[in-house]
Amino acid sequence: MKPKSARDARVDQLYEQLLEIEQRLIPTGLHVFGRAGELKEKADLLRMVASFDRPERGVRALTKLVAEGLGFESYEEIIQPTTTSDSRELIDGIVRDVVDRFCEQGAGAAAAFLKSQANVGAEQSQPLFALLEDISTKLDSNQEVESLMRAIRGEYIQPGPGADIVQNPSALPTGRNTHAVNPYSVPSQAAFVRAKQAADALLQRYRDEHGRYPTTLAMVLWGLDNIKTQGEGVAQALWLLGVRPVRDALNRATDVEVIPLAELNRPRVDVVMTVSGIFRDLFAPTMALLDKAVRTVAQLDEPGEMNYVRRNVAARFETGGSFDDAVTRVFSNAPGNYGTNVNFMVMQSAWESEVALGDLFVTRKCFAYTRDSQGRTVEGREAPELMSDALSRVEATYQNIDSFEVGITDVDHYFEYLGGISKAVETRSQVRPSIYLSDSLSPQIKIRSLAETVRLETRTKTLNPKWYEGMLKHGFRGVAEIENHVANTFGWSATADAVDPWIYTEISNTFLFDEAMFERLRDLNRYSLEALVKRLLEAHARGYWNPAEEILEKLRLLREQLAEQFAK
Ligand code: BEZ
Ligand code: MG
């Protein structure tokens, strides 16, 4: 094949970005308790469900069935940037039509259509359509209100796993009594396999940008995520350290086995883990496992350039202190406490210097959960100095995104955690770490920088008419959601300076300087609208956005108008 010119390569790159935006599952409104979703939403969801292999149900991904039926070697090959976009569009178009037909006319019609378009026989597609039918029926039969009534009467409610529907369709039907996982089963074998791919992609991305492996990473681990993924984040940490979980006679993951360097084929990366309060409450044995992994790796007789844990522990040792202190890597809140409060500080504009945001993170999350050399459990020892020391060596920070429904601008928790820790690292190591998120739900696991993720979320949600019109159908609450997104976006400026100025400009143009839209928002919820205007002015005042003076003037005028209306 002829090598591509720089111009062609750039066009391909843009095409990839457009496709990424187009293919993203976009929530089109809030879930209404007790009500099943609409047909369009159902089709989007089913298409996403159908994009993954489900070996446990004997189902192959529809994308793969279509690709192979059309005579392509594999779908994986088609989604490589070197393949022409036509093949991919052809396959994705057929997949879309098949799922639409399934929703409108049922499995029989969809199977016949699939056969006619891509030569996929009924025997091959039957397990997939059976799965889609099962999900579709469960989505339509919403029992949430009935279950709530049963709960209020003190009656029995069927249990069901807490999970993302795309990831684990057995989360349906909703309206059941959600249960978590057995912490001893975490990480599952499947989670470990997926985790390797994500962690390797993370290391590759860092190497592409820096020409070497990161020596130390800081990871955020949440409880709900690790329930949904059976411990994918936990498994990523273990894989980075170069160990795998070992199960005892009762099949409990209580120990680790060192993966030899010859097999690992790369250095062991040091990992500082900040776990949420929910994680701490649910996964005590897992925290012990993570702590054991670090201690085991620190004591291996390996050269420092292949074992960064050992090297960092040795360096810390030289400055005094105990081995126990030098290997402490698992931190959370004080027992009984939750959250970093960084989100509250940002939302209430209750800070002067950004340094305060990182410091607050450490104040809240510096409680060490470990064991001492005598094997005694240490549960939440306040150790700000140990945490600061561990963070001072961090070169990259990272969190796994595991849900289509909740992204980094939907809630304030991503910036309070990943943003908070990144700011804490920045002020302790004197350089801003590289900040990454993985998207382990795409058919190909993707690692994105924080700035890329903010752009993607902004384009697919905040500035996307499909998203905000969906929200505005909910009236007052919808405007509050839009304002939340703007505030959460601002949170990424405050903690990580990761927001392009055009984002604030486009938010102003879309929601404030379009007169009809402004009036709509004002009529629905002037409180949130006023907060939005003030937040944009704050973004300017804090130096995250420097628009033309006339834009600022317009914003100030809108702020005054809204304040006057409040005064009336
Ligand atoms: C958690 O699942 O651990 C979590 C959820 C929301 C905010 C913070 C943590
Ligand atoms: Mg909250």
Coordinates of C-alpha atoms and ligand atoms in Angstrom, one line a residue:
M1 CA 0.0 0.0 0.0
K2 CA 1.2 3.5 -0.8
P3 CA 2.3 5.4 2.3
K4 CA -0.3 8.0 3.3
S5 CA 0.5 11.7 3.0
A6 CA 0.3 13.8 6.1
R7 CA -2.9 15.3 4.8
D8 CA -4.5 12.0 4.3
A9 CA -3.4 10.8 7.7
R10 CA -5.0 13.9 9.2
V11 CA -8.2 13.3 7.4
D12 CA -8.2 9.7 8.7
Q13 CA -7.7 11.0 12.2
L14 CA -10.6 13.4 11.9
Y15 CA -12.7 10.6 10.5
E16 CA -11.9 8.4 13.5
Q17 CA -12.9 11.2 15.8
L18 CA -16.2 11.8 14.1
L19 CA -16.9 8.0 14.2
E20 CA -16.1 7.9 17.9
I21 CA -18.6 10.7 18.5
E22 CA -21.2 9.1 16.3
Q23 CA -20.9 5.7 17.8
R24 CA -21.0 6.8 21.4
L25 CA -24.1 5.8 23.3
I26 CA -25.7 9.1 24.3
P27 CA -28.1 9.1 27.2
T28 CA -31.1 11.0 25.8
G29 CA -32.7 12.1 29.0
L30 CA -33.0 10.9 32.6
H31 CA -34.5 7.6 33.6
V32 CA -38.0 8.1 34.9
F33 CA -38.7 5.8 37.7
G34 CA -41.2 3.1 36.8
R35 CA -41.2 3.9 33.1
A36 CA -39.6 1.9 30.3
G37 CA -37.3 3.7 27.8
E38 CA -38.4 4.7 24.3
L39 CA -37.9 2.7 21.2
K40 CA -35.0 4.8 19.9
E41 CA -33.2 4.5 23.2
K42 CA -33.8 0.8 23.2
A43 CA -32.4 0.4 19.7
D44 CA -29.2 2.3 20.7
L45 CA -28.8 0.2 23.8
L46 CA -29.4 -3.1 22.0
R47 CA -26.9 -2.2 19.3
M48 CA -24.3 -1.6 22.0
V49 CA -25.2 -4.9 23.7
A50 CA -24.9 -6.7 20.3
S51 CA -21.4 -5.3 19.7
F52 CA -19.8 -7.6 22.2
D53 CA -19.1 -11.3 22.3
R54 CA -21.0 -13.0 25.1
P55 CA -19.3 -16.4 25.4
E56 CA -21.4 -17.3 28.5
R57 CA -24.5 -17.2 26.3
G58 CA -22.9 -18.6 23.1
V59 CA -23.3 -15.2 21.4
R60 CA -20.9 -13.6 19.0
A61 CA -20.8 -9.9 18.3
L62 CA -23.1 -8.8 15.5
T63 CA -20.3 -6.6 14.1
K64 CA -18.1 -9.7 13.8
L65 CA -20.9 -11.9 12.3
V66 CA -21.6 -9.2 9.6
A67 CA -17.9 -8.7 8.8
E68 CA -17.3 -12.4 8.4
G69 CA -20.5 -12.9 6.5
L70 CA -19.4 -10.2 4.0
G71 CA -16.1 -12.1 3.6
F72 CA -13.8 -9.8 5.6
E73 CA -11.2 -11.6 7.6
S74 CA -12.2 -10.1 10.9
Y75 CA -14.0 -7.0 12.3
E76 CA -10.8 -6.2 14.4
E77 CA -9.0 -5.7 11.1
I78 CA -11.6 -3.4 9.8
I79 CA -11.5 -1.0 12.7
Q80 CA -7.7 -0.6 12.3
P81 CA -7.0 3.0 11.0
T82 CA -5.3 1.5 7.9
T83 CA -8.5 0.0 6.5
T84 CA -10.7 2.1 4.3
S85 CA -13.6 3.7 6.0
D86 CA -16.0 2.3 3.4
S87 CA -15.9 -1.2 4.8
R88 CA -16.5 0.0 8.3
E89 CA -19.4 2.1 7.3
L90 CA -20.9 -0.7 5.4
I91 CA -20.7 -3.1 8.3
D92 CA -21.8 -0.5 10.9
G93 CA -24.7 0.4 8.6
I94 CA -25.9 -3.2 8.3
V95 CA -25.6 -3.6 12.1
R96 CA -27.7 -0.5 12.7
D97 CA -30.4 -1.7 10.2
V98 CA -30.5 -5.2 11.7
V99 CA -31.1 -3.8 15.2
D100 CA -33.7 -1.3 14.0
R101 CA -35.6 -4.0 12.2
F102 CA -35.4 -6.2 15.3
C103 CA -37.0 -3.5 17.4
E104 CA -39.7 -2.7 14.8
Q105 CA -40.5 -6.2 13.4
G106 CA -39.0 -8.8 15.7
A107 CA -36.3 -11.4 15.6
G108 CA -37.6 -13.3 12.5
A109 CA -37.6 -10.3 10.3
A110 CA -34.2 -9.2 11.6
A111 CA -32.7 -12.6 11.0
A112 CA -34.0 -12.8 7.5
F113 CA -32.6 -9.3 6.8
L114 CA -29.2 -10.3 8.2
K115 CA -29.1 -13.3 6.0
S116 CA -30.0 -11.2 2.9
Q117 CA -27.6 -8.4 3.6
A118 CA -24.6 -10.2 5.1
N119 CA -25.2 -13.9 4.4
V120 CA -25.3 -14.8 8.1
G121 CA -27.3 -17.9 8.6
A122 CA -30.1 -18.2 11.2
E123 CA -28.2 -20.9 13.1
Q124 CA -25.4 -18.4 13.6
S125 CA -27.6 -15.4 14.6
Q126 CA -30.1 -17.3 16.7
P127 CA -28.3 -17.0 20.1
L128 CA -27.8 -13.3 19.5
F129 CA -31.5 -12.6 18.7
A130 CA -32.5 -14.8 21.7
L131 CA -30.4 -12.6 23.9
L132 CA -31.8 -9.4 22.4
E133 CA -35.4 -10.7 22.8
D134 CA -34.7 -11.5 26.4
I135 CA -33.3 -8.0 27.1
S136 CA -36.0 -6.3 25.1
T137 CA -38.8 -8.0 27.0
K138 CA -37.2 -7.2 30.4
L139 CA -36.7 -3.5 29.4
D140 CA -40.4 -3.2 28.5
S141 CA -41.7 -4.8 31.6
N142 CA -40.7 -2.2 34.2
Q143 CA -41.5 -3.4 37.7
E144 CA -39.8 -0.5 39.6
V145 CA -43.0 1.0 41.1
E146 CA -44.4 -2.4 42.1
S147 CA -41.2 -3.4 43.7
L148 CA -41.0 -0.1 45.7
M149 CA -44.6 -0.7 46.9
R150 CA -43.6 -4.3 47.9
A151 CA -40.6 -2.9 49.8
I152 CA -42.7 -0.4 51.6
R153 CA -45.1 -3.2 52.7
G154 CA -42.0 -5.1 53.9
E155 CA -42.4 -7.9 51.3
Y156 CA -39.8 -9.9 49.6
I157 CA -38.1 -8.4 46.5
Q158 CA -36.1 -10.6 44.1
P159 CA -32.4 -9.9 44.2
G160 CA -30.3 -9.1 41.1
P161 CA -26.8 -8.1 40.3
G162 CA -25.7 -4.4 40.2
A163 CA -24.2 -3.9 36.8
D164 CA -24.2 -1.9 33.6
I165 CA -26.7 -3.4 31.2
V166 CA -24.2 -3.4 28.3
Q167 CA -21.6 -5.1 30.4
N168 CA -23.9 -7.6 32.1
P169 CA -27.4 -7.9 30.7
S170 CA -28.4 -10.0 33.7
A171 CA -28.7 -6.7 35.6
L172 CA -32.2 -6.7 34.0
P173 CA -35.0 -6.5 35.0
T174 CA -34.5 -3.4 37.1
G175 CA -36.6 -2.9 40.2
R176 CA -34.9 -5.7 42.1
N177 CA -32.9 -5.7 45.2
T178 CA -29.4 -5.0 44.0
H179 CA -26.6 -7.1 45.4
A180 CA -22.9 -6.6 45.2
V181 CA -20.2 -9.3 44.7
N182 CA -18.4 -11.5 47.0
P183 CA -15.3 -9.5 47.7
Y184 CA -13.2 -12.7 47.9
S185 CA -14.1 -13.5 44.2
V186 CA -12.5 -10.2 43.1
P187 CA -10.9 -9.9 40.6
S188 CA -12.6 -12.5 38.5
Q189 CA -10.6 -14.3 35.8
A190 CA -12.5 -12.5 33.1
A191 CA -11.7 -9.2 34.8
F192 CA -8.0 -10.1 34.9
V193 CA -8.0 -10.8 31.2
R194 CA -9.7 -7.5 30.3
A195 CA -7.5 -5.6 32.8
K196 CA -4.4 -6.7 31.1
Q197 CA -5.5 -5.2 27.8
A198 CA -6.5 -1.9 29.4
A199 CA -3.3 -1.7 31.5
D200 CA -1.1 -2.6 28.6
A201 CA -2.9 0.1 26.5
L202 CA -2.3 2.6 29.3
L203 CA 1.4 1.8 29.4
Q204 CA 1.6 1.9 25.6
R205 CA 0.0 5.3 25.5
Y206 CA 2.4 6.6 28.1
R207 CA 5.3 5.2 26.2
D208 CA 4.1 6.8 22.9
E209 CA 4.1 10.2 24.7
H210 CA 7.2 9.9 26.9
G211 CA 9.4 7.3 25.2
R212 CA 9.6 5.1 28.4
Y213 CA 7.4 3.4 31.0
P214 CA 6.0 5.4 33.8
T215 CA 7.8 4.5 37.0
T216 CA 4.8 5.3 39.3
L217 CA 1.1 5.6 38.7
A218 CA -1.7 6.8 40.9
M219 CA -5.0 4.9 40.5
V220 CA -8.5 5.7 41.7
L221 CA -10.6 2.7 42.6
W222 CA -14.3 2.9 43.2
G223 CA -16.6 0.4 44.8
L224 CA -19.5 0.4 42.4
D225 CA -17.2 0.1 39.4
N226 CA -15.4 -2.9 40.9
I227 CA -18.8 -4.5 41.6
K228 CA -19.9 -4.0 38.1
T229 CA -16.7 -5.3 36.5
Q230 CA -15.9 -7.9 39.1
G231 CA -12.8 -6.1 40.0
E232 CA -11.3 -4.9 36.7
G233 CA -9.7 -1.9 38.4
V234 CA -8.2 -4.1 41.0
A235 CA -6.9 -6.4 38.4
Q236 CA -5.3 -3.5 36.5
A237 CA -3.4 -2.6 39.6
L238 CA -2.2 -6.2 40.1
W239 CA -1.1 -6.5 36.5
L240 CA 0.8 -3.2 36.6
L241 CA 2.7 -4.5 39.6
G242 CA 3.3 -7.7 37.7
V243 CA 1.4 -10.2 39.9
R244 CA -1.7 -12.3 39.4
P245 CA -4.3 -13.3 42.0
V246 CA -4.1 -16.8 43.5
R247 CA -7.2 -18.6 44.9
D248 CA -7.3 -20.7 48.0
A249 CA -9.1 -24.0 48.5
L250 CA -12.4 -22.1 49.0
N251 CA -11.7 -20.2 45.7
R252 CA -11.0 -17.0 47.5
A253 CA -8.5 -14.6 46.0
T254 CA -6.3 -14.2 49.1
D255 CA -2.8 -14.3 47.7
V256 CA -0.7 -13.2 44.7
E257 CA 1.7 -15.0 42.5
V258 CA 4.6 -13.1 41.0
I259 CA 4.7 -13.0 37.2
P260 CA 8.4 -13.5 36.3
L261 CA 10.0 -10.5 34.5
A262 CA 10.8 -12.8 31.6
E263 CA 7.1 -13.3 31.1
L264 CA 6.1 -9.8 32.0
N265 CA 8.6 -8.4 29.6
R266 CA 8.6 -4.9 31.1
P267 CA 9.4 -3.3 34.4
R268 CA 7.0 -3.6 37.4
V269 CA 5.2 -0.2 37.8
D270 CA 4.7 1.3 41.2
V271 CA 1.1 2.0 41.9
V272 CA -0.4 4.3 44.5
M273 CA -4.1 3.4 45.1
T274 CA -6.7 5.7 46.4
V275 CA -9.9 3.8 47.1
S276 CA -13.3 5.4 47.8
G277 CA -15.1 5.0 51.1
I278 CA -17.6 2.7 49.4
F279 CA -14.7 0.5 48.1
R280 CA -13.2 0.4 51.6
D281 CA -16.5 -0.7 53.1
L282 CA -17.2 -3.4 50.5
F283 CA -13.7 -4.7 49.7
A284 CA -11.6 -5.2 52.8
P285 CA -10.1 -8.5 51.7
T286 CA -9.3 -6.8 48.3
M287 CA -7.5 -4.0 50.0
A288 CA -5.4 -6.6 51.9
L289 CA -4.7 -8.3 48.6
L290 CA -3.5 -5.1 47.0
D291 CA -1.3 -4.3 50.0
K292 CA 0.1 -7.8 49.9
A293 CA 0.9 -7.4 46.2
V294 CA 3.0 -4.2 46.8
R295 CA 4.8 -5.8 49.8
T296 CA 5.6 -8.9 47.8
V297 CA 6.9 -7.0 44.8
A298 CA 9.0 -4.6 46.9
Q299 CA 10.9 -7.6 48.4
L300 CA 11.8 -9.3 45.1
D301 CA 15.4 -9.6 44.3
E302 CA 15.3 -7.7 41.0
P303 CA 17.2 -4.8 39.5
G304 CA 15.7 -1.4 40.3
E305 CA 15.3 -0.5 36.6
M306 CA 13.0 -3.5 36.2
N307 CA 11.2 -3.1 39.6
Y308 CA 10.2 0.4 40.3
V309 CA 8.4 -0.5 43.5
R310 CA 11.6 -1.9 44.9
R311 CA 13.6 1.1 43.7
N312 CA 11.1 3.6 45.2
V313 CA 10.9 1.7 48.5
A314 CA 14.7 1.6 48.7
A315 CA 15.0 5.4 48.0
R316 CA 12.4 6.1 50.7
F317 CA 14.2 3.8 53.1
E318 CA 17.4 5.8 52.7
T319 CA 15.7 8.9 54.1
G320 CA 14.8 6.9 57.2
G321 CA 11.5 5.4 58.4
S322 CA 10.4 1.8 58.4
F323 CA 9.8 -0.7 55.6
D324 CA 6.1 -0.6 56.6
D325 CA 6.0 3.1 55.9
A326 CA 7.9 2.8 52.7
V327 CA 5.6 0.2 51.1
T328 CA 2.3 1.9 52.1
R329 CA 0.3 2.3 48.9
V330 CA -3.4 1.8 49.7
F331 CA -5.1 5.0 51.0
S332 CA -8.7 5.9 51.7
N333 CA -10.8 8.1 54.0
A334 CA -10.8 7.8 57.8
P335 CA -13.1 4.9 58.9
G336 CA -16.7 6.0 58.5
N337 CA -15.9 8.9 56.2
Y338 CA -16.6 9.2 52.5
G339 CA -15.5 11.5 49.7
T340 CA -12.8 14.1 49.1
N341 CA -14.9 17.3 49.6
V342 CA -12.9 18.7 46.6
N343 CA -16.2 18.8 44.7
F344 CA -17.9 20.9 47.4
M345 CA -14.9 23.3 47.6
V346 CA -15.1 23.8 43.8
M347 CA -18.9 24.1 43.6
Q348 CA -19.0 26.7 46.3
S349 CA -16.1 28.6 44.9
A350 CA -14.6 28.3 48.4
W351 CA -10.9 28.3 47.4
E352 CA -8.3 30.8 46.4
S353 CA -5.4 28.8 45.2
E354 CA -5.7 25.5 43.3
V355 CA -3.1 24.0 45.7
A356 CA -5.8 24.0 48.3
L357 CA -7.8 21.5 46.2
G358 CA -4.9 19.0 46.1
D359 CA -4.2 19.5 49.8
L360 CA -7.9 18.9 50.7
F361 CA -7.7 15.6 48.7
V362 CA -4.7 14.5 50.8
T363 CA -6.3 15.6 54.1
R364 CA -9.4 13.5 53.3
K365 CA -7.8 10.5 51.7
C366 CA -4.5 10.0 53.6
F367 CA -5.6 7.2 55.8
A368 CA -3.5 4.1 55.3
Y369 CA -5.0 0.7 55.1
T370 CA -2.3 -1.9 55.4
R371 CA -0.7 -4.6 57.6
D372 CA 2.4 -4.1 59.6
S373 CA 5.4 -6.4 59.5
Q374 CA 3.9 -8.5 62.3
G375 CA 0.8 -9.0 60.2
R376 CA -1.5 -6.8 62.2
T377 CA -4.2 -5.0 60.3
V378 CA -3.9 -1.3 60.2
E379 CA -7.3 0.2 59.4
G380 CA -7.2 3.9 58.5
R381 CA -4.0 5.3 60.1
E382 CA -3.8 9.0 59.3
A383 CA -0.6 9.3 57.3
P384 CA -0.5 12.6 55.3
E385 CA 3.3 12.5 55.1
L386 CA 3.3 9.0 53.7
M387 CA 0.7 9.8 51.1
S388 CA 2.4 13.0 50.1
D389 CA 5.7 11.1 49.7
A390 CA 4.1 8.4 47.6
L391 CA 2.4 11.0 45.4
S392 CA 5.6 13.0 44.9
R393 CA 6.9 10.2 42.7
V394 CA 3.8 9.8 40.6
E395 CA 4.1 10.5 36.8
A396 CA 0.6 9.5 35.6
T397 CA -2.8 9.4 37.2
Y398 CA -5.5 7.1 36.0
Q399 CA -9.1 6.0 36.4
N400 CA -11.2 3.4 34.6
I401 CA -14.5 4.5 33.1
D402 CA -16.8 1.5 33.0
S403 CA -20.2 2.8 32.2
F404 CA -21.8 4.4 29.2
E405 CA -24.3 6.1 31.4
V406 CA -22.0 8.1 33.7
G407 CA -19.1 10.0 32.3
I408 CA -16.6 12.5 33.7
T409 CA -18.9 15.5 33.3
D410 CA -22.1 13.8 34.4
V411 CA -21.2 13.8 38.1
D412 CA -18.8 15.8 40.3
H413 CA -17.1 12.6 41.6
Y414 CA -14.7 12.1 38.8
F415 CA -13.1 15.5 39.2
E416 CA -13.1 15.3 43.0
Y417 CA -11.2 12.0 42.8
L418 CA -9.1 12.0 39.6
G419 CA -8.8 15.8 39.5
G420 CA -8.1 16.0 43.2
I421 CA -5.3 13.4 43.1
S422 CA -3.8 14.9 40.0
K423 CA -3.6 18.3 41.7
A424 CA -2.1 16.7 44.8
V425 CA 0.5 15.0 42.6
E426 CA 1.2 18.3 40.7
T427 CA 2.0 20.2 43.9
R428 CA 4.0 17.4 45.4
S429 CA 6.1 16.4 42.4
Q430 CA 6.3 19.9 40.9
V431 CA 5.0 18.6 37.5
R432 CA 1.6 18.0 36.3
P433 CA 1.1 14.2 35.8
S434 CA -0.2 12.8 32.6
I435 CA -3.8 12.1 33.3
Y436 CA -5.6 9.2 31.6
L437 CA -8.9 7.5 31.5
S438 CA -9.7 4.2 30.0
D439 CA -12.9 3.3 28.3
S440 CA -13.0 -0.4 28.9
L441 CA -16.5 -0.8 27.5
S442 CA -15.7 -0.1 23.8
P443 CA -15.1 -3.2 21.7
Q444 CA -11.6 -1.9 21.5
I445 CA -10.3 -0.8 24.9
K446 CA -9.3 2.8 24.5
I447 CA -7.0 5.0 26.6
R448 CA -7.7 8.7 26.4
S449 CA -6.0 11.7 28.0
L450 CA -8.2 13.7 30.3
A451 CA -8.3 16.6 27.8
E452 CA -9.4 14.3 25.0
T453 CA -12.1 12.8 27.3
V454 CA -13.4 16.3 28.3
R455 CA -13.7 17.2 24.6
L456 CA -15.5 13.9 23.7
E457 CA -17.9 14.4 26.6
T458 CA -18.5 18.0 25.7
R459 CA -19.2 17.1 22.0
T460 CA -21.4 14.1 22.7
K461 CA -23.3 15.5 25.7
T462 CA -23.1 19.1 26.8
L463 CA -23.1 20.7 23.4
N464 CA -25.1 17.9 21.6
P465 CA -28.7 18.9 20.9
K466 CA -29.6 15.2 21.1
W467 CA -28.4 15.2 24.7
Y468 CA -29.6 18.6 25.9
E469 CA -33.0 18.4 24.3
G470 CA -33.4 15.0 26.0
M471 CA -32.6 16.7 29.3
L472 CA -34.9 19.7 28.6
K473 CA -37.8 17.3 28.3
H474 CA -37.5 17.0 32.1
G475 CA -38.0 20.8 32.5
F476 CA -36.6 22.2 35.8
R477 CA -34.4 19.2 36.4
G478 CA -33.1 19.2 32.8
V479 CA -31.7 22.7 33.1
A480 CA -30.1 21.7 36.4
E481 CA -28.4 18.8 34.6
I482 CA -27.1 21.2 31.9
E483 CA -25.7 23.5 34.6
N484 CA -24.2 20.5 36.4
H485 CA -22.3 19.6 33.3
V486 CA -20.9 23.0 33.0
A487 CA -19.9 23.0 36.7
N488 CA -18.3 19.6 36.4
T489 CA -16.5 20.7 33.3
F490 CA -15.2 23.7 35.3
G491 CA -14.1 21.2 37.9
W492 CA -11.6 19.9 35.3
S493 CA -10.2 23.4 34.8
A494 CA -9.8 23.9 38.5
T495 CA -8.1 20.6 39.3
A496 CA -6.3 19.8 36.1
D497 CA -6.5 22.7 33.6
A498 CA -7.9 20.2 31.1
V499 CA -10.6 22.3 29.4
D500 CA -10.0 24.0 26.1
P501 CA -11.2 27.6 26.1
W502 CA -13.5 26.9 23.0
I503 CA -15.6 24.8 25.3
Y504 CA -16.6 27.7 27.4
T505 CA -17.2 29.8 24.3
E506 CA -19.5 27.3 22.8
I507 CA -21.4 26.8 26.0
S508 CA -22.0 30.5 26.0
N509 CA -23.1 30.5 22.4
T510 CA -25.4 27.5 22.8
F511 CA -27.2 28.3 26.0
L512 CA -26.9 32.0 26.6
F513 CA -26.4 33.9 23.4
D514 CA -29.1 32.1 21.6
E515 CA -32.0 34.2 22.7
A516 CA -34.7 31.6 22.3
M517 CA -32.7 29.1 24.2
F518 CA -31.9 31.5 26.9
E519 CA -35.6 32.3 27.4
R520 CA -36.5 28.6 27.4
L521 CA -33.9 27.9 30.2
R522 CA -35.0 31.0 32.2
D523 CA -38.6 30.0 32.1
L524 CA -37.8 26.4 33.1
N525 CA -35.2 27.1 35.8
R526 CA -33.7 30.5 36.3
Y527 CA -31.8 29.4 39.4
S528 CA -29.6 27.0 37.4
L529 CA -29.4 29.4 34.6
E530 CA -28.0 32.1 36.9
A531 CA -25.5 29.6 38.3
L532 CA -24.4 28.7 34.8
V533 CA -23.7 32.4 33.9
K534 CA -21.8 32.9 37.1
R535 CA -19.7 29.8 36.5
L536 CA -18.7 31.0 33.1
L537 CA -17.6 34.3 34.6
E538 CA -15.7 32.4 37.3
A539 CA -14.0 30.4 34.6
H540 CA -12.8 33.7 33.2
A541 CA -11.9 35.2 36.6
R542 CA -9.8 32.2 37.5
G543 CA -7.9 32.4 34.2
Y544 CA -9.3 29.3 32.5
W545 CA -11.0 31.2 29.7
N546 CA -10.1 34.5 28.1
P547 CA -12.9 35.6 25.8
A548 CA -13.2 38.9 24.0
E549 CA -14.4 41.8 26.3
E550 CA -17.7 42.0 24.5
I551 CA -18.5 38.4 25.4
L552 CA -17.7 39.2 29.1
E553 CA -19.9 42.3 28.9
K554 CA -22.8 40.2 27.6
L555 CA -22.3 37.7 30.4
R556 CA -22.2 40.4 33.0
L557 CA -25.4 41.9 31.6
L558 CA -27.2 38.5 31.7
R559 CA -26.0 38.0 35.3
E560 CA -27.5 41.4 36.2
Q561 CA -30.7 40.8 34.3
L562 CA -31.2 37.5 36.1
A563 CA -30.4 39.1 39.5
E564 CA -32.9 41.8 38.9
Q565 CA -35.6 39.3 38.0
F566 CA -34.8 37.5 41.3
A567 CA -35.2 40.8 43.2
K568 CA -38.7 41.3 41.8
Ligands
BEZ1 C1 -17.9 4.3 44.5 O1 -18.5 3.5 43.9 O2 -17.0 4.0 45.2 C2 -18.2 5.8 44.4 C3 -19.3 6.1 43.8 C4 -19.6 7.5 43.6 C5 -18.7 8.4 44.1 C6 -17.6 8.0 44.7 C7 -17.3 6.7 44.8
MG2 MG -23.3 13.0 44.4

